[in-house]
Amino acid sequence: MTAIATALAAVVGDERVVRGPVDAYVKDETETRLIVGSCAAVVEPRSTEEVAAVVRWAYEHEVPVVPRGGGTGYAGGAVPFAGSVVVSLAKLTAFRRFDPELWRAEVEAGVTTHLLQRRARENGLLYPPDPGAGEQSHIGGNIATNAGGPHAFKYGTTGAWITGIEAVVPPGEVITIGGAITKDVAGYDLKHVLIGSEGTLGVITCAWVRFIPAPEARHPVVGLFPSTATGVEAIEAMVGSGVAVAVLDYLDHGALAAAPPAFADGDVAERVGFALLCEADGTAVEARSVRAAAIAVVEECGGLAVAPLDASGVAAVWRWREGMTGAVTTVRGGKVSEDIVVPLDRLREAIDGTHAIGDAVGLPACSWGHAGDGNLHSTFLVDTSDPDQLRRAEAGAVALFDLAVELGGSLSGEHGLGLVKSGQLERFWAPRKLELHRGIKTLFDPKGLMNPGKKQ
Ligand SMILES: Cc1cc2nc3c(=O)[nH]c(=O)nc-3n(C[C@H](O)[C@H](O)[C@H](O)COP(=O)(O)OP(=O)(O)OC[C@H]3O[C@@H](n4cnc5c(N)ncnc54)[C@H](O)[C@@H]3O)c2cc1C
């Protein structure tokens, strides 16, 4: 045990300090970019009070604190630096309240996204945010990254479903903001300062979440198009026509090469250059009507619509979408992916620009993502055993940030800045805006010990 681990054992009890290898706590999904950290200790508190005791001790002894959820982040936000304490929220898993008849719950930060979705579903409700790694990701991590997902197009990102937050902030105090209320304009919106703060302002220990009644029916509509141009035209037509789909995702030809739509006719799958994935939901009547309207838009734009209604066909479509990340990663063994976001009318330029950057750095490129939100997962495929490929991919990532900003967009739509985009704000933000941003950090965390080096 390190001296820090021994000291923390005295603060919160020996059994709260993780013994043995801590490898699983020093990395996240950026491991595919060979990013792995190290730390002095890992603690797993069982209560908010224990989290507060750890933060208090760390603040007093000037030891950095890195909050950790499920470790599914794509930005290296949960990757610690040497000498820091990782505070894992994995053991804070209580539903403090679950009030389905009032469409709300109060859940601790370590509850997984899937468990919350399931409890809602079992009670005829919907918790709409659906970031892709829900079996593993925590509600605390979802809030800390303001995670999105396919259904964010209709329902918004995690932050839209959070009515209150309990957090431990430096130097170790527990605060609550909002609660079981759906409106609150007393004071500045501190809740949304913590939402998406990536563990740099405090440790989220509990949240009040809201639900809505579950839609009666959900039907996928896949549109297969010969080219990016026709596919993007269909995206704009879908939005412009007012067809209220819940999901409006896309896959470009590079992504389709890694994950062909096997559920479609074989010949079609080989010829397809762009795909759209929509979902129609609502009452049974509404869902059928939106489905028909979405199919009509796809066909009017020259696409082929595949819209299964049977359970196995629907499952095959979602398996395809959810397997996307894994399929792309296996092509070369690794990937460098950035989740840039642009205004919807610049999407085509961002998709084409991703390929142009891939050509410039000599790496295969592709993108997929949440078309309706203008949010791309722009990706370069790499063999991680080749340092030169990794270096070129990282250069490509920086070029992607330039592209996003040039198109009127932003560096990150959902994964956050974390470690991988550290230093990028300075390249793009005006001095006064940066000063305000840093001022908020200093106010919460005057010693700069909360997840240092991230979100800057
Ligand atoms: C296959 C796959 C698909 C994905 N799809 C999506 C998607 O569609 N949309 C999307 O937005 N993301 C997606 N992600 C990324 C990831 O799942 C989200 O960013 C998720 O919200 C991270 O949650 P986590 O609990 O794993 O957090 P971690 O990875 O553990 O942490 C992420 C950041 O939050 C901070 N943090 C974690 N918990 C707390 C807490 N309790 N208090 C304060 N700070 C905390 C950490 O310090 C870190 O900075 C995907 C990831 C994978 C692997």
Coordinates of C-alpha atoms and ligand atoms in Angstrom, one line a residue:
M1 CA 0.0 0.0 0.0
T2 CA 1.2 3.5 -0.7
A3 CA 1.3 6.1 2.1
I4 CA -1.7 7.8 0.6
A5 CA -3.7 4.5 0.6
T6 CA -2.7 3.8 4.2
A7 CA -3.8 7.3 5.3
L8 CA -7.1 6.9 3.4
A9 CA -7.7 3.5 5.1
A10 CA -7.5 5.4 8.4
V11 CA -10.1 7.9 7.2
V12 CA -12.8 5.6 5.6
G13 CA -11.8 2.1 6.7
D14 CA -9.4 -0.4 5.4
E15 CA -12.1 -2.2 3.4
R16 CA -12.9 0.9 1.3
V17 CA -9.4 1.0 -0.1
V18 CA -8.9 -1.3 -3.1
R19 CA -6.1 -3.7 -2.5
G20 CA -4.0 -5.5 -5.2
P21 CA -3.8 -4.5 -8.8
V22 CA -5.6 -1.3 -9.7
D23 CA -5.2 -1.6 -13.5
A24 CA -8.9 -1.6 -14.1
Y25 CA -9.2 1.8 -12.4
V26 CA -6.6 3.8 -14.4
K27 CA -8.0 3.6 -17.9
D28 CA -11.2 4.0 -19.9
E29 CA -12.1 3.6 -23.6
T30 CA -9.1 5.6 -24.6
E31 CA -7.1 2.5 -24.0
T32 CA -7.6 1.9 -27.8
R33 CA -5.3 5.0 -28.1
L34 CA -2.9 3.5 -25.6
I35 CA -3.8 6.0 -22.9
V36 CA -3.3 4.4 -19.4
G37 CA -2.7 6.3 -16.2
S38 CA -1.6 5.5 -12.7
C39 CA -2.6 6.5 -9.2
A40 CA -1.6 6.4 -5.6
A41 CA -4.8 4.8 -4.3
V42 CA -8.3 3.8 -5.3
V43 CA -11.2 4.1 -2.8
E44 CA -14.7 2.8 -3.1
P45 CA -16.9 4.8 -0.6
R46 CA -20.3 3.4 0.4
S47 CA -21.9 6.7 1.2
T48 CA -21.9 10.4 0.5
E49 CA -20.4 11.1 3.9
E50 CA -17.5 8.7 3.0
V51 CA -17.0 10.6 -0.3
A52 CA -16.9 13.8 1.6
A53 CA -14.3 12.4 4.1
V54 CA -12.1 11.4 1.2
V55 CA -12.3 14.7 -0.5
R56 CA -11.7 16.5 2.8
W57 CA -8.6 14.5 3.5
A58 CA -7.3 14.9 -0.1
Y59 CA -7.9 18.6 -0.1
E60 CA -6.1 19.0 3.2
H61 CA -3.1 17.0 2.0
E62 CA -3.1 18.5 -1.5
V63 CA -3.7 15.2 -3.2
P64 CA -5.6 15.2 -6.6
V65 CA -9.0 13.5 -6.7
V66 CA -10.3 11.7 -9.9
P67 CA -13.9 10.6 -9.7
R68 CA -14.6 7.4 -11.6
G69 CA -17.9 6.0 -12.9
G70 CA -18.1 3.0 -15.2
G71 CA -14.9 3.9 -17.1
T72 CA -16.6 3.9 -20.5
G73 CA -15.6 7.5 -21.4
Y74 CA -14.0 8.2 -24.7
A75 CA -12.1 11.3 -23.6
G76 CA -9.8 9.9 -20.9
G77 CA -11.7 11.9 -18.3
A78 CA -11.4 9.1 -15.7
V79 CA -7.7 8.4 -16.4
P80 CA -5.7 9.5 -13.3
F81 CA -2.2 11.0 -13.1
A82 CA 0.4 9.5 -10.8
G83 CA -0.1 10.5 -7.1
S84 CA -3.9 11.0 -7.3
V85 CA -6.7 9.2 -5.5
V86 CA -9.3 7.6 -7.7
V87 CA -12.8 7.8 -6.1
S88 CA -14.8 5.0 -7.6
L89 CA -18.6 5.5 -7.3
A90 CA -19.3 1.9 -8.1
K91 CA -20.6 1.1 -4.6
L92 CA -23.0 4.0 -4.4
T93 CA -25.9 2.0 -6.0
A94 CA -29.0 2.8 -3.9
F95 CA -32.3 3.9 -5.2
R96 CA -33.0 6.3 -2.4
R97 CA -36.5 6.8 -3.8
F98 CA -38.4 5.4 -6.7
D99 CA -41.8 7.1 -7.3
P100 CA -43.1 5.7 -10.6
E101 CA -46.5 7.3 -10.1
L102 CA -44.8 10.7 -9.9
W103 CA -42.4 9.9 -12.8
R104 CA -39.3 10.4 -10.7
A105 CA -36.5 8.7 -8.8
E106 CA -33.6 9.7 -6.6
V107 CA -30.6 7.5 -7.4
E108 CA -27.0 7.3 -6.2
A109 CA -24.3 8.0 -8.7
G110 CA -23.1 4.4 -9.2
V111 CA -26.5 3.1 -10.5
T112 CA -25.9 1.9 -14.0
T113 CA -27.7 3.5 -16.9
H114 CA -29.3 0.2 -17.9
L115 CA -30.6 -0.5 -14.4
L116 CA -32.3 2.9 -14.3
Q117 CA -33.7 2.4 -17.8
R118 CA -35.0 -1.1 -16.8
R119 CA -36.6 0.1 -13.5
A120 CA -38.4 2.8 -15.5
R121 CA -39.5 0.3 -18.3
E122 CA -40.8 -2.2 -15.8
N123 CA -43.1 0.5 -14.5
G124 CA -44.4 1.7 -17.9
L125 CA -42.0 4.7 -17.9
L126 CA -39.1 5.8 -20.1
Y127 CA -35.7 7.2 -19.0
P128 CA -34.8 8.4 -22.5
P129 CA -31.0 9.0 -22.4
D130 CA -29.3 6.0 -24.0
P131 CA -25.5 6.4 -24.3
G132 CA -24.1 3.2 -25.8
A133 CA -22.4 1.5 -22.9
G134 CA -25.3 1.5 -20.5
E135 CA -24.5 -1.8 -18.9
Q136 CA -21.3 -0.3 -17.5
S137 CA -21.7 3.4 -17.4
H138 CA -23.1 5.1 -14.3
I139 CA -25.7 7.8 -13.9
G140 CA -23.0 9.9 -12.2
G141 CA -20.7 9.5 -15.2
N142 CA -23.6 10.2 -17.6
I143 CA -24.3 13.5 -15.7
A144 CA -20.6 14.4 -15.5
T145 CA -20.3 14.0 -19.3
N146 CA -23.9 15.1 -20.1
A147 CA -24.0 12.0 -22.2
G148 CA -26.2 11.8 -25.3
G149 CA -27.1 8.8 -27.4
P150 CA -29.3 8.1 -30.4
H151 CA -32.5 9.2 -28.7
A152 CA -31.1 12.6 -27.8
F153 CA -32.4 13.9 -31.1
K154 CA -36.0 13.9 -29.8
Y155 CA -35.5 13.7 -26.0
G156 CA -32.3 15.7 -25.3
T157 CA -29.1 14.6 -23.5
T158 CA -28.8 13.4 -19.9
G159 CA -29.0 16.9 -18.4
A160 CA -32.5 17.3 -19.7
W161 CA -33.6 14.5 -17.3
I162 CA -31.9 15.6 -14.2
T163 CA -33.9 17.8 -11.8
G164 CA -31.4 17.7 -8.9
I165 CA -27.9 16.9 -8.0
E166 CA -26.1 16.0 -4.7
A167 CA -22.4 16.5 -4.9
V168 CA -19.3 16.7 -2.7
V169 CA -17.3 19.8 -3.6
P170 CA -14.0 21.1 -2.2
P171 CA -12.9 21.2 0.5
G172 CA -15.2 18.3 1.3
E173 CA -18.7 19.7 1.6
V174 CA -22.0 18.2 0.5
I175 CA -24.3 20.4 -1.5
T176 CA -27.7 19.7 -3.1
I177 CA -28.9 21.7 -6.1
G178 CA -32.5 21.3 -7.2
G179 CA -34.2 18.1 -6.2
A180 CA -37.6 16.5 -6.8
I181 CA -38.7 19.7 -8.6
T182 CA -39.0 20.3 -12.3
K183 CA -38.5 24.0 -12.3
D184 CA -36.0 26.2 -10.4
V185 CA -34.9 29.7 -11.3
A186 CA -33.7 30.8 -7.9
G187 CA -30.1 31.8 -8.6
Y188 CA -27.8 30.9 -11.4
D189 CA -28.1 27.5 -12.9
L190 CA -25.5 25.7 -10.8
K191 CA -27.0 22.3 -11.7
H192 CA -26.0 22.8 -15.3
V193 CA -22.6 24.0 -14.2
L194 CA -22.1 20.5 -12.7
I195 CA -23.7 18.7 -15.6
G196 CA -20.9 18.0 -18.1
S197 CA -18.2 19.2 -15.6
E198 CA -16.3 15.9 -16.0
G199 CA -15.4 15.6 -12.3
T200 CA -13.4 18.8 -12.3
L201 CA -15.7 20.7 -9.9
G202 CA -16.8 18.0 -7.5
V203 CA -18.0 14.4 -7.1
I204 CA -21.6 13.8 -7.9
T205 CA -23.0 11.4 -5.3
C206 CA -26.8 11.3 -6.1
A207 CA -29.3 12.7 -8.6
W208 CA -33.0 13.2 -9.0
V209 CA -34.1 12.0 -12.4
R210 CA -37.4 12.3 -14.2
F211 CA -39.2 9.9 -16.4
I212 CA -42.0 10.1 -19.0
P213 CA -44.6 7.5 -19.9
A214 CA -43.0 4.9 -22.2
P215 CA -44.0 5.1 -25.8
E216 CA -46.4 2.3 -26.8
A217 CA -44.6 1.4 -29.9
R218 CA -41.1 1.9 -31.5
H219 CA -40.3 1.1 -35.1
P220 CA -36.9 1.4 -36.8
V221 CA -36.5 2.7 -40.3
V222 CA -33.2 2.2 -42.0
G223 CA -32.5 4.2 -45.2
L224 CA -29.8 2.9 -47.5
F225 CA -28.4 5.5 -50.0
P226 CA -25.9 5.3 -52.8
S227 CA -23.8 8.3 -51.6
T228 CA -23.1 10.7 -48.8
A229 CA -24.8 13.5 -50.9
T230 CA -28.1 11.6 -51.2
G231 CA -28.0 10.5 -47.6
V232 CA -27.4 13.9 -46.2
E233 CA -30.1 15.3 -48.5
A234 CA -32.5 12.8 -46.9
I235 CA -31.4 13.9 -43.4
E236 CA -32.3 17.5 -44.2
A237 CA -35.5 16.4 -45.9
M238 CA -36.5 14.4 -42.8
V239 CA -36.0 17.4 -40.5
G240 CA -37.5 19.9 -42.9
S241 CA -40.6 17.8 -43.5
G242 CA -41.4 17.8 -39.8
V243 CA -41.4 14.0 -39.5
A244 CA -40.9 13.7 -35.7
V245 CA -38.5 10.7 -35.6
A246 CA -37.0 9.9 -32.2
V247 CA -33.6 8.8 -33.7
L248 CA -31.8 10.2 -36.7
D249 CA -28.4 8.5 -36.8
Y250 CA -26.1 7.9 -39.8
L251 CA -23.2 5.7 -41.0
D252 CA -20.9 6.8 -43.8
H253 CA -19.4 4.4 -46.4
G254 CA -16.2 3.9 -44.3
A255 CA -18.3 2.8 -41.3
L256 CA -20.5 0.6 -43.5
A257 CA -17.5 -1.1 -44.9
A258 CA -16.6 -2.2 -41.3
A259 CA -20.2 -2.9 -40.3
P260 CA -22.3 -3.8 -43.4
P261 CA -26.1 -3.9 -42.8
A262 CA -26.3 -7.7 -42.9
F263 CA -30.1 -7.5 -42.2
A264 CA -30.6 -6.0 -45.7
D265 CA -30.4 -8.0 -48.9
G266 CA -26.8 -9.1 -49.5
D267 CA -26.4 -7.3 -52.9
V268 CA -27.8 -4.1 -51.5
A269 CA -25.4 -4.2 -48.5
E270 CA -22.4 -4.3 -50.8
R271 CA -23.5 -1.3 -52.9
V272 CA -24.6 1.0 -50.1
G273 CA -22.7 4.2 -49.6
F274 CA -24.5 5.8 -46.7
A275 CA -27.1 4.7 -44.2
L276 CA -29.6 6.5 -42.0
L277 CA -31.2 4.9 -38.9
C278 CA -34.4 6.5 -37.7
E279 CA -36.9 5.4 -35.1
A280 CA -40.6 6.2 -35.0
D281 CA -42.2 6.1 -31.6
G282 CA -45.3 7.1 -29.8
T283 CA -48.8 5.5 -29.5
A284 CA -49.2 2.6 -31.8
V285 CA -51.0 4.9 -34.3
E286 CA -48.5 7.6 -34.1
A287 CA -45.5 5.3 -34.4
R288 CA -47.0 3.7 -37.5
S289 CA -47.8 7.1 -39.1
V290 CA -44.3 8.5 -38.4
R291 CA -42.8 5.2 -39.7
A292 CA -44.7 5.6 -42.9
A293 CA -43.7 9.2 -43.3
A294 CA -40.0 8.4 -42.6
I295 CA -40.1 5.6 -45.3
A296 CA -41.7 8.1 -47.7
V297 CA -38.9 10.6 -47.1
V298 CA -36.2 7.9 -47.6
E299 CA -37.8 6.8 -50.9
E300 CA -38.4 10.3 -52.2
C301 CA -34.7 10.9 -51.7
G302 CA -33.7 7.9 -53.8
G303 CA -33.0 5.5 -50.9
L304 CA -34.1 2.0 -50.1
A305 CA -36.0 1.7 -46.9
V306 CA -35.7 -1.3 -44.6
A307 CA -38.2 -1.1 -41.8
P308 CA -38.8 -4.4 -40.0
L309 CA -41.8 -4.8 -37.7
D310 CA -41.0 -8.2 -36.3
A311 CA -39.0 -8.5 -33.1
S312 CA -36.0 -10.3 -34.6
G313 CA -35.7 -7.8 -37.5
V314 CA -35.9 -4.9 -35.1
A315 CA -33.2 -6.5 -32.8
A316 CA -31.0 -7.1 -35.9
V317 CA -31.1 -3.4 -36.7
W318 CA -30.1 -2.3 -33.2
R319 CA -27.5 -5.0 -32.9
W320 CA -25.9 -3.5 -36.1
R321 CA -26.0 0.0 -34.7
E322 CA -24.7 -0.9 -31.3
G323 CA -21.9 -3.1 -32.8
M324 CA -20.6 -0.2 -34.8
T325 CA -17.9 0.9 -32.5
G326 CA -16.5 -2.6 -32.0
A327 CA -16.7 -3.4 -35.7
V328 CA -14.7 -0.3 -36.6
T329 CA -12.1 -0.9 -33.9
T330 CA -11.4 -4.5 -35.1
V331 CA -10.5 -3.4 -38.6
R332 CA -7.0 -2.4 -37.6
G333 CA -7.1 -3.1 -33.8
G334 CA -7.4 0.5 -32.7
K335 CA -9.0 3.8 -33.5
V336 CA -8.8 7.5 -32.7
S337 CA -12.3 8.9 -32.6
E338 CA -13.5 12.4 -31.9
D339 CA -17.1 13.4 -31.4
I340 CA -17.1 16.8 -33.1
V341 CA -20.4 18.6 -33.6
V342 CA -21.5 21.0 -36.4
P343 CA -24.6 22.8 -37.4
L344 CA -26.9 20.4 -39.3
D345 CA -26.5 22.3 -42.6
R346 CA -22.7 21.7 -42.4
L347 CA -22.9 18.0 -41.8
R348 CA -21.9 16.9 -45.3
E349 CA -18.8 19.1 -45.2
A350 CA -17.8 17.6 -41.9
I351 CA -18.3 14.0 -43.2
D352 CA -16.3 14.7 -46.4
G353 CA -13.8 16.7 -44.3
T354 CA -13.1 13.7 -42.1
H355 CA -12.1 11.7 -45.1
A356 CA -10.0 14.5 -46.5
I357 CA -8.1 14.7 -43.2
G358 CA -7.8 10.9 -43.2
D359 CA -6.2 11.1 -46.7
A360 CA -3.9 13.9 -45.5
V361 CA -2.6 11.8 -42.5
G362 CA -2.5 8.6 -44.6
L363 CA -5.1 6.7 -42.5
P364 CA -8.4 5.1 -43.3
A365 CA -11.2 7.3 -42.0
C366 CA -14.9 7.0 -41.4
S367 CA -17.7 8.6 -39.4
W368 CA -21.0 7.7 -38.0
G369 CA -23.2 9.3 -35.3
H370 CA -26.2 11.4 -34.4
A371 CA -27.0 13.1 -37.7
G372 CA -30.0 15.0 -36.4
D373 CA -27.8 16.6 -33.8
G374 CA -24.9 17.3 -36.2
N375 CA -22.8 15.1 -34.0
L376 CA -20.1 13.0 -35.8
H377 CA -17.9 10.2 -34.4
S378 CA -15.1 11.1 -36.8
T379 CA -12.6 8.2 -36.7
F380 CA -9.2 7.2 -38.0
L381 CA -8.3 3.5 -37.9
V382 CA -5.0 2.6 -36.5
D383 CA -2.8 -0.4 -35.8
T384 CA -1.9 0.4 -32.2
S385 CA 1.4 -1.4 -32.4
D386 CA 2.6 1.2 -34.9
P387 CA 3.5 4.5 -33.0
D388 CA 3.7 6.4 -36.3
Q389 CA 0.0 5.6 -37.1
L390 CA -1.0 6.7 -33.7
R391 CA 0.9 9.9 -34.0
R392 CA -0.7 10.7 -37.4
A393 CA -4.1 9.9 -36.0
E394 CA -3.6 12.3 -33.1
A395 CA -2.6 15.0 -35.7
G396 CA -5.7 14.1 -37.6
A397 CA -7.8 14.6 -34.4
V398 CA -6.4 18.1 -34.0
A399 CA -7.3 18.9 -37.6
L400 CA -10.8 17.7 -36.9
F401 CA -11.2 20.3 -34.1
D402 CA -10.1 23.0 -36.6
L403 CA -12.7 21.7 -39.1
A404 CA -15.5 21.6 -36.5
V405 CA -14.8 25.2 -35.4
E406 CA -14.4 26.4 -39.0
L407 CA -17.9 25.0 -39.7
G408 CA -19.4 26.8 -36.8
G409 CA -19.4 23.8 -34.5
S410 CA -17.6 22.6 -31.3
L411 CA -14.9 20.2 -30.2
S412 CA -17.2 17.8 -28.5
G413 CA -20.9 17.0 -28.7
E414 CA -21.0 14.3 -26.1
H415 CA -17.8 12.8 -24.8
G416 CA -16.3 15.9 -23.3
L417 CA -12.7 17.2 -23.3
G418 CA -11.2 14.9 -20.8
L419 CA -7.5 14.3 -21.2
V420 CA -7.5 13.8 -25.0
K421 CA -8.6 17.4 -25.8
S422 CA -6.7 19.0 -23.0
G423 CA -5.4 22.5 -24.1
Q424 CA -7.8 22.8 -27.0
L425 CA -10.1 25.4 -25.4
E426 CA -7.2 27.8 -25.4
R427 CA -6.9 27.4 -29.2
F428 CA -10.5 28.4 -29.9
W429 CA -12.0 30.4 -27.1
A430 CA -11.9 34.1 -26.7
P431 CA -9.8 35.3 -23.7
R432 CA -12.8 36.6 -21.7
K433 CA -14.7 33.4 -22.2
L434 CA -11.7 31.4 -21.1
E435 CA -11.4 33.6 -18.0
L436 CA -15.0 33.0 -17.0
H437 CA -14.6 29.3 -17.5
R438 CA -11.4 29.2 -15.4
G439 CA -13.1 31.5 -12.8
I440 CA -15.8 28.9 -12.3
K441 CA -13.2 26.2 -11.8
T442 CA -11.3 28.3 -9.3
L443 CA -14.4 29.1 -7.3
F444 CA -15.3 25.5 -6.9
D445 CA -11.8 24.1 -6.6
P446 CA -9.3 26.8 -5.5
K447 CA -6.4 24.4 -5.2
G448 CA -7.1 22.8 -8.6
L449 CA -7.2 19.3 -7.2
M450 CA -10.4 18.0 -8.8
N451 CA -9.5 15.9 -11.8
P452 CA -6.6 18.2 -12.8
G453 CA -5.7 18.6 -16.4
K454 CA -9.2 17.8 -17.7
K455 CA -11.9 20.1 -19.2
Q456 CA -9.4 22.8 -20.1
Ligands
LIG1 C1 -19.7 1.4 -26.8 C2 -19.8 2.8 -26.3 C3 -20.8 3.6 -26.8 C4 -20.9 4.9 -26.3 N1 -21.9 5.7 -26.7 C5 -22.1 6.9 -26.2 C6 -23.2 7.7 -26.7 O1 -24.0 7.3 -27.5 N2 -23.3 9.0 -26.2 C7 -22.4 9.5 -25.2 O2 -22.5 10.6 -24.8 N3 -21.4 8.7 -24.8 C8 -21.2 7.5 -25.3 N4 -20.2 6.7 -24.8 C9 -19.2 7.3 -23.9 C10 -19.5 7.0 -22.4 O3 -20.3 5.9 -22.2 C11 -20.2 8.2 -21.7 O4 -19.3 9.3 -21.8 C12 -20.6 7.9 -20.3 O5 -21.5 8.9 -19.9 C13 -19.5 7.8 -19.3 O6 -20.0 7.3 -18.1 P1 -19.1 6.5 -17.1 O7 -19.9 6.2 -15.9 O8 -18.5 5.3 -17.8 O9 -18.0 7.6 -16.7 P2 -16.3 7.5 -16.7 O10 -15.8 7.1 -18.0 O11 -16.0 6.7 -15.5 O12 -16.0 9.0 -16.4 C14 -16.3 10.0 -17.4 C15 -16.0 11.4 -16.8 O13 -16.9 11.7 -15.8 C16 -16.3 11.9 -14.5 N5 -17.2 11.2 -13.5 C17 -17.6 10.0 -13.5 N6 -18.4 9.7 -12.5 C18 -18.5 10.9 -11.8 C19 -19.2 11.4 -10.6 N7 -20.0 10.5 -9.9 N8 -19.0 12.6 -10.2 C20 -18.2 13.5 -10.9 N9 -17.5 13.1 -12.0 C21 -17.7 11.9 -12.5 C22 -14.9 11.3 -14.6 O14 -14.0 11.9 -13.8 C23 -14.6 11.5 -16.1 O15 -14.2 12.8 -16.3 C24 -20.0 5.4 -25.3 C25 -19.0 4.6 -24.8 C26 -18.9 3.3 -25.3 C27 -17.8 2.4 -24.8

